[in-house]
Every structure is written in structure tokens, then in C-alpha cells.
Tab-separated table of N, CA and C in Angstrom:
chain	number	residue	atom	x	y	z
H	29	UNK	N	59.015	-9.594	-17.373
H	29	UNK	CA	58.450	-9.413	-16.043
H	29	UNK	C	56.947	-9.615	-16.080
H	30	UNK	N	56.379	-10.077	-14.969
H	30	UNK	CA	54.924	-10.206	-14.915
H	30	UNK	C	54.269	-8.841	-15.065
H	31	UNK	N	53.053	-8.809	-15.618
H	31	UNK	CA	52.348	-7.542	-15.812
H	31	UNK	C	52.247	-6.744	-14.522
H	32	UNK	N	52.095	-7.419	-13.382
H	32	UNK	CA	51.953	-6.698	-12.114
H	32	UNK	C	53.194	-5.895	-11.773
H	33	UNK	N	54.342	-6.203	-12.399
H	33	UNK	CA	55.566	-5.460	-12.132
H	33	UNK	C	55.879	-4.445	-13.229
H	34	UNK	N	55.057	-4.376	-14.254
H	34	UNK	CA	55.373	-3.536	-15.399
H	34	UNK	C	55.123	-2.055	-15.162
H	35	UNK	N	54.273	-1.717	-14.220
H	35	UNK	CA	53.972	-0.316	-13.963
H	35	UNK	C	54.177	-0.012	-12.489
H	36	UNK	N	54.705	1.163	-12.231
H	36	UNK	CA	54.913	1.597	-10.852
H	36	UNK	C	53.959	2.740	-10.579
H	37	UNK	N	52.952	2.573	-9.704
H	37	UNK	CA	52.041	3.685	-9.438
H	37	UNK	C	52.766	4.801	-8.711
H	38	UNK	N	52.521	6.038	-9.148
H	38	UNK	CA	53.182	7.166	-8.496
H	38	UNK	C	52.207	8.200	-7.966
H	39	UNK	N	50.920	7.951	-8.049
H	39	UNK	CA	49.995	8.907	-7.443
H	39	UNK	C	48.655	8.254	-7.164
H	40	UNK	N	47.963	8.825	-6.205
H	40	UNK	CA	46.643	8.307	-5.881
H	40	UNK	C	45.636	8.653	-6.973
H	41	UNK	N	46.004	9.580	-7.854
H	41	UNK	CA	45.120	9.955	-8.955
H	41	UNK	C	45.203	8.958	-10.100
H	42	UNK	N	46.074	7.967	-9.963
H	42	UNK	CA	46.158	6.936	-10.983
H	42	UNK	C	47.248	7.155	-12.019
H	43	UNK	N	48.029	8.217	-11.906
H	43	UNK	CA	49.121	8.429	-12.841
H	43	UNK	C	50.139	7.318	-12.643
H	44	UNK	N	50.624	6.775	-13.751
H	44	UNK	CA	51.614	5.713	-13.650
H	44	UNK	C	52.763	5.995	-14.594
H	45	UNK	N	53.937	5.614	-14.170
H	45	UNK	CA	55.102	5.653	-15.039
H	45	UNK	C	55.477	4.216	-15.365
H	46	UNK	N	55.728	3.956	-16.612
H	46	UNK	CA	56.173	2.633	-17.014
H	46	UNK	C	57.689	2.676	-17.121
H	47	UNK	N	58.400	2.088	-16.163
H	47	UNK	CA	59.860	2.185	-16.181
H	47	UNK	C	60.502	1.400	-17.316
H	48	UNK	N	59.722	0.635	-18.066
H	48	UNK	CA	60.269	-0.165	-19.142
H	48	UNK	C	60.026	0.469	-20.514
H	49	UNK	N	59.472	1.679	-20.546
H	49	UNK	CA	59.229	2.345	-21.823
H	49	UNK	C	60.536	2.671	-22.525
H	50	UNK	N	61.468	3.222	-21.785
H	50	UNK	CA	62.706	3.671	-22.400
H	50	UNK	C	63.782	3.781	-21.337
H	51	UNK	N	64.976	3.357	-21.672
H	51	UNK	CA	66.068	3.490	-20.711
H	51	UNK	C	66.395	4.958	-20.487
H	52	UNK	N	65.958	5.849	-21.387
H	52	UNK	CA	66.243	7.274	-21.206
H	52	UNK	C	65.431	7.883	-20.076
H	53	UNK	N	64.455	7.132	-19.543
H	53	UNK	CA	63.722	7.636	-18.392
H	53	UNK	C	64.549	7.574	-17.123
H	54	UNK	N	65.669	6.867	-17.176
H	54	UNK	CA	66.501	6.699	-15.993
H	54	UNK	C	67.829	7.414	-16.162
H	55	UNK	N	68.287	8.029	-15.094
H	55	UNK	CA	69.608	8.633	-15.057
H	55	UNK	C	70.184	8.390	-13.679
H	56	UNK	N	71.463	8.628	-13.536
H	56	UNK	CA	72.075	8.585	-12.214
H	56	UNK	C	71.947	9.979	-11.622
H	57	UNK	N	71.350	10.053	-10.445
H	57	UNK	CA	71.175	11.342	-9.796
H	57	UNK	C	71.798	11.288	-8.414
H	58	UNK	N	72.094	12.456	-7.891
H	58	UNK	CA	72.610	12.560	-6.531
H	58	UNK	C	71.766	13.564	-5.775
H	59	UNK	N	70.716	13.085	-5.090
H	59	UNK	CA	69.833	14.007	-4.394
H	59	UNK	C	70.468	14.733	-3.229
H	60	UNK	N	71.650	14.316	-2.812
H	60	UNK	CA	72.275	15.005	-1.685
H	60	UNK	C	73.465	15.836	-2.135
H	61	UNK	N	73.499	16.206	-3.384
H	61	UNK	CA	74.630	16.958	-3.905
H	61	UNK	C	74.672	18.341	-3.252
H	62	UNK	N	75.600	18.514	-2.341
H	62	UNK	CA	75.702	19.773	-1.600
H	62	UNK	C	76.953	20.553	-1.974
H	63	UNK	N	77.930	19.908	-2.549
H	63	UNK	CA	79.217	20.554	-2.795
H	63	UNK	C	79.569	20.512	-4.270
H	64	UNK	N	79.685	21.678	-4.846
H	64	UNK	CA	80.076	21.809	-6.240
H	64	UNK	C	81.355	22.629	-6.261
H	65	UNK	N	82.398	22.111	-6.881
H	65	UNK	CA	83.651	22.836	-7.000
H	65	UNK	C	83.605	23.667	-8.278
H	66	UNK	N	83.915	24.948	-8.147
H	66	UNK	CA	83.866	25.862	-9.281
H	66	UNK	C	85.194	26.602	-9.380
H	67	UNK	N	85.723	26.707	-10.596
H	67	UNK	CA	86.941	27.469	-10.848
H	67	UNK	C	86.717	28.300	-12.098
H	68	UNK	N	86.949	29.590	-11.997
H	68	UNK	CA	86.759	30.503	-13.124
H	68	UNK	C	85.359	30.398	-13.716
H	69	UNK	N	84.360	30.247	-12.845
H	69	UNK	CA	82.973	30.206	-13.274
H	69	UNK	C	82.535	28.895	-13.900
H	70	UNK	N	83.382	27.872	-13.866
H	70	UNK	CA	83.043	26.573	-14.459
H	70	UNK	C	83.083	25.487	-13.391
H	71	UNK	N	82.125	24.566	-13.473
H	71	UNK	CA	82.088	23.440	-12.547
H	71	UNK	C	83.273	22.535	-12.865
H	72	UNK	N	84.081	22.256	-11.832
H	72	UNK	CA	85.255	21.395	-12.007
H	72	UNK	C	85.129	20.082	-11.253
H	73	UNK	N	84.151	20.003	-10.343
H	73	UNK	CA	83.993	18.764	-9.593
H	73	UNK	C	82.723	18.758	-8.770
H	74	UNK	N	82.255	17.563	-8.483
H	74	UNK	CA	81.063	17.380	-7.671
H	74	UNK	C	81.418	16.470	-6.500
H	75	UNK	N	80.950	16.826	-5.317
H	75	UNK	CA	81.219	16.048	-4.123
H	75	UNK	C	79.910	15.618	-3.478
H	76	UNK	N	79.993	14.620	-2.624
H	76	UNK	CA	78.856	14.167	-1.817
H	76	UNK	C	77.852	13.376	-2.634
H	77	UNK	N	78.216	12.165	-2.948
H	77	UNK	CA	77.336	11.270	-3.677
H	77	UNK	C	76.760	10.191	-2.768
H	78	UNK	N	76.541	10.546	-1.517
H	78	UNK	CA	76.046	9.595	-0.519
H	78	UNK	C	74.784	8.871	-0.969
H	79	UNK	N	73.876	9.602	-1.624
H	79	UNK	CA	72.615	9.000	-2.025
H	79	UNK	C	72.482	8.877	-3.536
H	80	UNK	N	73.589	8.847	-4.252
H	80	UNK	CA	73.522	8.707	-5.708
H	80	UNK	C	72.822	7.401	-6.054
H	81	UNK	N	72.004	7.452	-7.082
H	81	UNK	CA	71.238	6.270	-7.458
H	81	UNK	C	70.772	6.392	-8.896
H	82	UNK	N	70.437	5.259	-9.481
H	82	UNK	CA	69.757	5.261	-10.769
H	82	UNK	C	68.276	5.397	-10.451
H	83	UNK	N	67.641	6.379	-11.037
H	83	UNK	CA	66.247	6.666	-10.699
H	83	UNK	C	65.571	7.298	-11.910
H	84	UNK	N	64.261	7.514	-11.796
H	84	UNK	CA	63.561	8.251	-12.844
H	84	UNK	C	64.262	9.589	-13.038
H	85	UNK	N	64.473	9.982	-14.275
H	85	UNK	CA	65.148	11.261	-14.492
H	85	UNK	C	64.309	12.411	-13.953
H	86	UNK	N	62.995	12.278	-13.907
H	86	UNK	CA	62.137	13.321	-13.336
H	86	UNK	C	62.371	13.483	-11.838
H	87	UNK	N	62.938	12.459	-11.217
H	87	UNK	CA	63.217	12.539	-9.783
H	87	UNK	C	64.276	13.594	-9.494
H	88	UNK	N	65.154	13.843	-10.463
H	88	UNK	CA	66.168	14.886	-10.298
H	88	UNK	C	65.497	16.226	-9.997
H	89	UNK	N	64.498	16.584	-10.783
H	89	UNK	CA	63.766	17.830	-10.560
H	89	UNK	C	62.983	17.760	-9.256
H	90	UNK	N	62.341	16.635	-8.996
H	90	UNK	CA	61.537	16.482	-7.782
H	90	UNK	C	62.379	16.676	-6.521
H	91	UNK	N	63.584	16.128	-6.523
H	91	UNK	CA	64.472	16.280	-5.360
H	91	UNK	C	64.786	17.751	-5.137
H	92	UNK	N	65.105	18.458	-6.198
H	92	UNK	CA	65.433	19.882	-6.074
H	92	UNK	C	64.235	20.674	-5.568
H	93	UNK	N	63.069	20.431	-6.132
H	93	UNK	CA	61.873	21.172	-5.724
H	93	UNK	C	61.459	20.850	-4.299
H	94	UNK	N	61.738	19.647	-3.838
H	94	UNK	CA	61.303	19.250	-2.493
H	94	UNK	C	61.879	20.152	-1.415
H	95	UNK	N	63.014	20.735	-1.677
H	95	UNK	CA	63.644	21.638	-0.700
H	95	UNK	C	62.810	22.893	-0.472
H	96	UNK	N	62.054	23.310	-1.489
H	96	UNK	CA	61.294	24.559	-1.415
H	96	UNK	C	59.856	24.388	-0.941
H	97	UNK	N	59.339	23.184	-1.003
H	97	UNK	CA	57.930	22.944	-0.658
H	97	UNK	C	57.636	23.411	0.758
H	98	UNK	N	56.576	24.203	0.894
H	98	UNK	CA	56.154	24.674	2.204
H	98	UNK	C	56.864	25.918	2.703
H	99	UNK	N	57.882	26.384	1.975
H	99	UNK	CA	58.569	27.621	2.366
H	99	UNK	C	57.627	28.805	2.160
H	100	UNK	N	57.868	29.915	2.859
H	100	UNK	CA	56.984	31.082	2.689
H	100	UNK	C	56.840	31.550	1.236
H	101	UNK	N	57.896	31.453	0.436
H	101	UNK	CA	57.827	31.855	-0.969
H	101	UNK	C	57.935	30.645	-1.889
H	102	UNK	N	57.368	29.525	-1.463
H	102	UNK	CA	57.519	28.263	-2.196
H	102	UNK	C	57.102	28.371	-3.657
H	103	UNK	N	55.965	28.962	-3.934
H	103	UNK	CA	55.479	29.049	-5.315
H	103	UNK	C	56.456	29.836	-6.184
H	104	UNK	N	56.951	30.928	-5.656
H	104	UNK	CA	57.936	31.732	-6.377
H	104	UNK	C	59.207	30.919	-6.639
H	105	UNK	N	59.685	30.212	-5.615
H	105	UNK	CA	60.885	29.394	-5.763
H	105	UNK	C	60.664	28.277	-6.774
H	106	UNK	N	59.513	27.611	-6.701
H	106	UNK	CA	59.194	26.542	-7.650
H	106	UNK	C	59.196	27.105	-9.070
H	107	UNK	N	58.499	28.217	-9.280
H	107	UNK	CA	58.388	28.790	-10.622
H	107	UNK	C	59.760	29.157	-11.191
H	108	UNK	N	60.592	29.785	-10.365
H	108	UNK	CA	61.917	30.189	-10.838
H	108	UNK	C	62.781	28.973	-11.163
H	109	UNK	N	62.750	27.981	-10.304
H	109	UNK	CA	63.561	26.797	-10.538
H	109	UNK	C	63.078	26.058	-11.779
H	110	UNK	N	61.772	25.893	-11.900
H	110	UNK	CA	61.205	25.206	-13.059
H	110	UNK	C	61.575	25.941	-14.348
H	111	UNK	N	61.477	27.261	-14.347
H	111	UNK	CA	61.819	28.038	-15.548
H	111	UNK	C	63.252	27.770	-15.999
H	112	UNK	N	64.174	27.794	-15.068
H	112	UNK	CA	65.564	27.535	-15.401
H	112	UNK	C	65.807	26.094	-15.800
H	113	UNK	N	65.233	25.176	-15.071
H	113	UNK	CA	65.433	23.747	-15.327
H	113	UNK	C	64.912	23.356	-16.703
H	114	UNK	N	63.743	23.828	-17.035
H	114	UNK	CA	63.115	23.413	-18.290
H	114	UNK	C	63.776	24.020	-19.525
H	115	UNK	N	64.668	24.979	-19.343
H	115	UNK	CA	65.439	25.485	-20.480
H	115	UNK	C	66.437	24.442	-20.971
H	116	UNK	N	66.771	23.486	-20.091
H	116	UNK	CA	67.796	22.508	-20.418
H	116	UNK	C	67.296	21.067	-20.387
H	117	UNK	N	66.160	20.840	-19.773
H	117	UNK	CA	65.632	19.476	-19.639
H	117	UNK	C	64.377	19.328	-20.485
H	118	UNK	N	64.137	18.123	-20.915
H	118	UNK	CA	62.944	17.837	-21.707
H	118	UNK	C	62.227	16.660	-21.052
H	119	UNK	N	61.149	16.965	-20.353
H	119	UNK	CA	60.370	15.936	-19.673
H	119	UNK	C	59.182	15.538	-20.540
H	120	UNK	N	58.806	14.283	-20.466
H	120	UNK	CA	57.616	13.822	-21.163
H	120	UNK	C	56.382	14.315	-20.403
H	121	UNK	N	55.232	14.258	-21.052
H	121	UNK	CA	53.984	14.630	-20.370
H	121	UNK	C	53.772	13.755	-19.142
H	122	UNK	N	54.094	12.487	-19.279
H	122	UNK	CA	53.945	11.545	-18.167
H	122	UNK	C	54.820	11.956	-16.980
H	123	UNK	N	56.041	12.356	-17.259
H	123	UNK	CA	56.948	12.803	-16.193
H	123	UNK	C	56.440	14.091	-15.555
H	124	UNK	N	55.974	15.019	-16.373
H	124	UNK	CA	55.445	16.284	-15.848
H	124	UNK	C	54.289	16.023	-14.898
H	125	UNK	N	53.372	15.172	-15.295
H	125	UNK	CA	52.216	14.859	-14.449
H	125	UNK	C	52.629	14.206	-13.132
H	126	UNK	N	53.733	13.511	-13.130
H	126	UNK	CA	54.189	12.792	-11.937
H	126	UNK	C	54.975	13.663	-10.962
H	127	UNK	N	55.429	14.843	-11.381
H	127	UNK	CA	56.325	15.645	-10.545
H	127	UNK	C	55.771	15.910	-9.141
H	128	UNK	N	54.533	16.367	-8.956
H	128	UNK	CA	54.080	16.599	-7.574
H	128	UNK	C	54.164	15.354	-6.692
H	129	UNK	N	53.793	14.222	-7.246
H	129	UNK	CA	53.869	12.985	-6.474
H	129	UNK	C	55.317	12.615	-6.177
H	130	UNK	N	56.204	12.818	-7.146
H	130	UNK	CA	57.615	12.524	-6.922
H	130	UNK	C	58.228	13.470	-5.888
H	131	UNK	N	57.795	14.724	-5.880
H	131	UNK	CA	58.260	15.662	-4.847
H	131	UNK	C	57.857	15.137	-3.471
H	132	UNK	N	56.605	14.722	-3.349
H	132	UNK	CA	56.150	14.193	-2.056
H	132	UNK	C	56.857	12.890	-1.701
H	133	UNK	N	57.141	12.076	-2.686
H	133	UNK	CA	57.896	10.855	-2.431
H	133	UNK	C	59.257	11.208	-1.829
H	134	UNK	N	59.903	12.203	-2.382
H	134	UNK	CA	61.211	12.631	-1.861
H	134	UNK	C	61.080	13.156	-0.429
H	135	UNK	N	60.079	13.980	-0.187
H	135	UNK	CA	59.884	14.508	1.166
H	135	UNK	C	59.691	13.362	2.154
H	136	UNK	N	58.838	12.427	1.800
H	136	UNK	CA	58.528	11.331	2.715
H	136	UNK	C	59.656	10.303	2.812
H	137	UNK	N	60.547	10.271	1.834
H	137	UNK	CA	61.695	9.363	1.940
H	137	UNK	C	62.585	9.761	3.107
H	138	UNK	N	62.518	11.024	3.487
H	138	UNK	CA	63.283	11.474	4.658
H	138	UNK	C	62.822	10.781	5.930
H	139	UNK	N	61.530	10.484	6.015
H	139	UNK	CA	61.015	9.767	7.179
H	139	UNK	C	61.685	8.399	7.265
H	140	UNK	N	61.728	7.686	6.134
H	140	UNK	CA	62.373	6.368	6.117
H	140	UNK	C	63.846	6.475	6.492
H	141	UNK	N	64.495	7.515	6.021
H	141	UNK	CA	65.911	7.727	6.331
H	141	UNK	C	66.123	7.856	7.839
H	142	UNK	N	65.309	8.688	8.494
H	142	UNK	CA	65.497	8.909	9.929
H	142	UNK	C	65.017	7.727	10.769
H	143	UNK	N	64.044	6.979	10.275
H	143	UNK	CA	63.661	5.739	10.963
H	143	UNK	C	64.849	4.775	10.923
H	144	UNK	N	65.491	4.679	9.775
H	144	UNK	CA	66.677	3.822	9.659
H	144	UNK	C	67.786	4.249	10.600
H	145	UNK	N	68.005	5.543	10.726
H	145	UNK	CA	69.030	6.046	11.659
H	145	UNK	C	68.667	5.699	13.096
H	146	UNK	N	67.381	5.775	13.414
H	146	UNK	CA	66.935	5.411	14.761
H	146	UNK	C	67.173	3.926	15.006
H	147	UNK	N	66.782	3.088	14.052
H	147	UNK	CA	66.953	1.645	14.202
H	147	UNK	C	68.430	1.246	14.300
H	148	UNK	N	69.291	2.000	13.632
H	148	UNK	CA	70.725	1.713	13.671
H	148	UNK	C	71.388	2.278	14.922
H	149	UNK	N	70.622	2.989	15.745
H	149	UNK	CA	71.181	3.573	16.956
H	149	UNK	C	71.979	4.839	16.720
H	150	UNK	N	71.834	5.444	15.535
H	150	UNK	CA	72.570	6.658	15.194
H	150	UNK	C	71.846	7.925	15.629
H	151	UNK	N	70.546	7.841	15.858
H	151	UNK	CA	69.726	8.978	16.299
H	151	UNK	C	68.687	8.464	17.271
H	152	UNK	N	68.115	9.386	18.042
H	152	UNK	CA	66.987	8.981	18.874
H	152	UNK	C	65.687	9.339	18.157
H	153	UNK	N	64.583	8.980	18.743
H	153	UNK	CA	63.273	9.159	18.093
H	153	UNK	C	62.964	10.625	17.793
H	154	UNK	N	63.590	11.541	18.528
H	154	UNK	CA	63.318	12.964	18.285
H	154	UNK	C	63.781	13.407	16.903
H	155	UNK	N	64.723	12.675	16.297
H	155	UNK	CA	65.159	13.039	14.950
H	155	UNK	C	64.013	12.904	13.950
H	156	UNK	N	63.042	12.071	14.266
H	156	UNK	CA	61.862	11.907	13.418
H	156	UNK	C	60.741	12.832	13.883
H	157	UNK	N	60.436	12.766	15.180
H	157	UNK	CA	59.266	13.492	15.691
H	157	UNK	C	59.393	14.998	15.526
H	158	UNK	N	60.604	15.535	15.608
H	158	UNK	CA	60.766	16.977	15.442
H	158	UNK	C	60.579	17.421	13.999
H	159	UNK	N	60.660	16.486	13.057
H	159	UNK	CA	60.547	16.823	11.638
H	159	UNK	C	59.167	16.520	11.043
H	160	UNK	N	58.369	15.724	11.704
H	160	UNK	CA	57.107	15.265	11.116
H	160	UNK	C	56.164	16.397	10.737
H	161	UNK	N	56.002	17.381	11.581
H	161	UNK	CA	55.100	18.489	11.253
H	161	UNK	C	55.591	19.223	10.013
H	162	UNK	N	56.904	19.433	9.923
H	162	UNK	CA	57.466	20.088	8.749
H	162	UNK	C	57.210	19.266	7.492
H	163	UNK	N	57.429	17.954	7.572
H	163	UNK	CA	57.190	17.099	6.411
H	163	UNK	C	55.738	17.168	5.975
H	164	UNK	N	54.815	17.124	6.930
H	164	UNK	CA	53.397	17.156	6.573
H	164	UNK	C	52.995	18.513	5.985
H	165	UNK	N	53.553	19.583	6.491
H	165	UNK	CA	53.300	20.909	5.924
H	165	UNK	C	53.758	20.949	4.471
H	166	UNK	N	54.924	20.396	4.206
H	166	UNK	CA	55.464	20.388	2.849
H	166	UNK	C	54.623	19.520	1.919
H	167	UNK	N	54.251	18.336	2.376
H	167	UNK	CA	53.414	17.442	1.564
H	167	UNK	C	52.070	18.091	1.270
H	168	UNK	N	51.442	18.674	2.284
H	168	UNK	CA	50.159	19.360	2.086
H	168	UNK	C	50.294	20.491	1.070
H	169	UNK	N	51.389	21.235	1.138
H	169	UNK	CA	51.600	22.343	0.198
H	169	UNK	C	51.679	21.805	-1.234
H	170	UNK	N	52.403	20.720	-1.412
H	170	UNK	CA	52.536	20.144	-2.762
H	170	UNK	C	51.177	19.688	-3.277
H	171	UNK	N	50.406	18.983	-2.445
H	171	UNK	CA	49.067	18.548	-2.880
H	171	UNK	C	48.200	19.748	-3.250
H	172	UNK	N	48.241	20.799	-2.454
H	172	UNK	CA	47.417	21.983	-2.707
H	172	UNK	C	47.846	22.726	-3.967
H	173	UNK	N	49.100	22.579	-4.365
H	173	UNK	CA	49.628	23.316	-5.511
H	173	UNK	C	49.983	22.428	-6.701
H	174	UNK	N	49.564	21.182	-6.664
H	174	UNK	CA	49.931	20.226	-7.719
H	174	UNK	C	49.527	20.708	-9.107
H	175	UNK	N	48.308	21.204	-9.255
H	175	UNK	CA	47.861	21.657	-10.582
H	175	UNK	C	48.699	22.827	-11.078
H	176	UNK	N	49.045	23.744	-10.192
H	176	UNK	CA	49.862	24.897	-10.577
H	176	UNK	C	51.280	24.459	-10.956
H	177	UNK	N	51.817	23.490	-10.259
H	177	UNK	CA	53.159	22.974	-10.567
H	177	UNK	C	53.147	22.338	-11.956
H	178	UNK	N	52.162	21.509	-12.224
H	178	UNK	CA	52.048	20.848	-13.529
H	178	UNK	C	51.844	21.881	-14.630
H	179	UNK	N	50.995	22.869	-14.395
H	179	UNK	CA	50.755	23.918	-15.397
H	179	UNK	C	52.033	24.681	-15.727
H	180	UNK	N	52.806	25.016	-14.694
H	180	UNK	CA	54.065	25.743	-14.905
H	180	UNK	C	55.036	24.885	-15.721
H	181	UNK	N	55.121	23.609	-15.393
H	181	UNK	CA	56.001	22.710	-16.144
H	181	UNK	C	55.582	22.629	-17.613
H	182	UNK	N	54.289	22.506	-17.864
H	182	UNK	CA	53.788	22.429	-19.246
H	182	UNK	C	54.039	23.748	-19.997
H	183	UNK	N	53.831	24.845	-19.315
H	183	UNK	CA	54.073	26.161	-19.905
H	183	UNK	C	55.545	26.296	-20.320
H	184	UNK	N	56.433	25.914	-19.439
H	184	UNK	CA	57.865	26.017	-19.723
H	184	UNK	C	58.302	25.018	-20.800
H	185	UNK	N	57.679	23.858	-20.826
H	185	UNK	CA	57.982	22.857	-21.862
H	185	UNK	C	57.621	23.396	-23.239
H	186	UNK	N	56.484	24.081	-23.333
H	186	UNK	CA	56.062	24.677	-24.615
H	186	UNK	C	57.046	25.745	-25.059
H	187	UNK	N	57.515	26.563	-24.122
H	187	UNK	CA	58.487	27.607	-24.462
H	187	UNK	C	59.783	27.020	-25.011
H	188	UNK	N	60.167	25.880	-24.474
H	188	UNK	CA	61.443	25.268	-24.851
H	188	UNK	C	61.401	24.625	-26.233
H	189	UNK	N	60.211	24.357	-26.759
H	189	UNK	CA	60.101	23.689	-28.076
H	189	UNK	C	60.414	24.599	-29.212
């Protein structure tokens, strides 16, 4: 590939992920996974793969965290989720640094989703306009807490080693 395609910028601060470093940076994720079948305390099935995709493996965490951004107890929710997640996942420093930007990417991808629904005639413009303030509140919260999110991830990564 041409050099211009070798790196994908993921933040205005200049952090970049090189998607060609390792195939292990990619996994299949399902950001809309809402239904988990459980029997006798064990997962027996997963439903709702509407948005399943091959993506940066760090996007899996970003999608989960995006749900909490801007909530009244967002920092507490982020910290608890990160603590549990990092007991089982091993992110590179590059992935850790990218998490706040990836969270915001996920939040803002919802705008594209609802624009598409509007263009397809499945929703009216209010499906976007009623959500915009919420999206901006969430994005602003992530930007304001980016350093704390990265610090928590690094702290938990050290514990896991």
C-alpha cells in the first residue's frame, strides 16, 4: 500500500495506529451485542450481530465505554469496567493511548447511523436532532477525562503483568 494509506490517524493529538503492524490488532467485534444467553451461569449463546465487524481490538473496549460517557457516574463506571476488562485483555500502549479517541469515534458513529436512517426514509430528522446534545455532552466528557482514562488503563495494565 502507498505510505499515505499505511497509518490511520485516530486523534487530533497525533496518535496513530498502524493497522499493518500485526493482524492481532484486529478482531471481530459486535458493538450492538445486547442479548447473551446464559444457562447455569455460563454463556451458551450470543445474539444480535447487526453491527459485527472486523475492527481494531481496542474498539471492543471503546464501544463498551461509550455507553457510560457523560453519565452522572461516568468516571466510576469507566473505572469499574476498565478494571474488569483489563484483567482479561492486554492492550498495547498505542491502543491504550487511542481509547479516548476511539470512544468518541463510536459515539459519533451514531450520528452517521441516524443520518443513514433518515436518508433511507426509516426515520425523520428528529432522530438525529434529539440526540445531538447528548452526543456532544458525551464527547466533551471524554475529551475532558482523556488523561484519566489513559492513566486508569495504564494502571490496570501494570497490575495485570
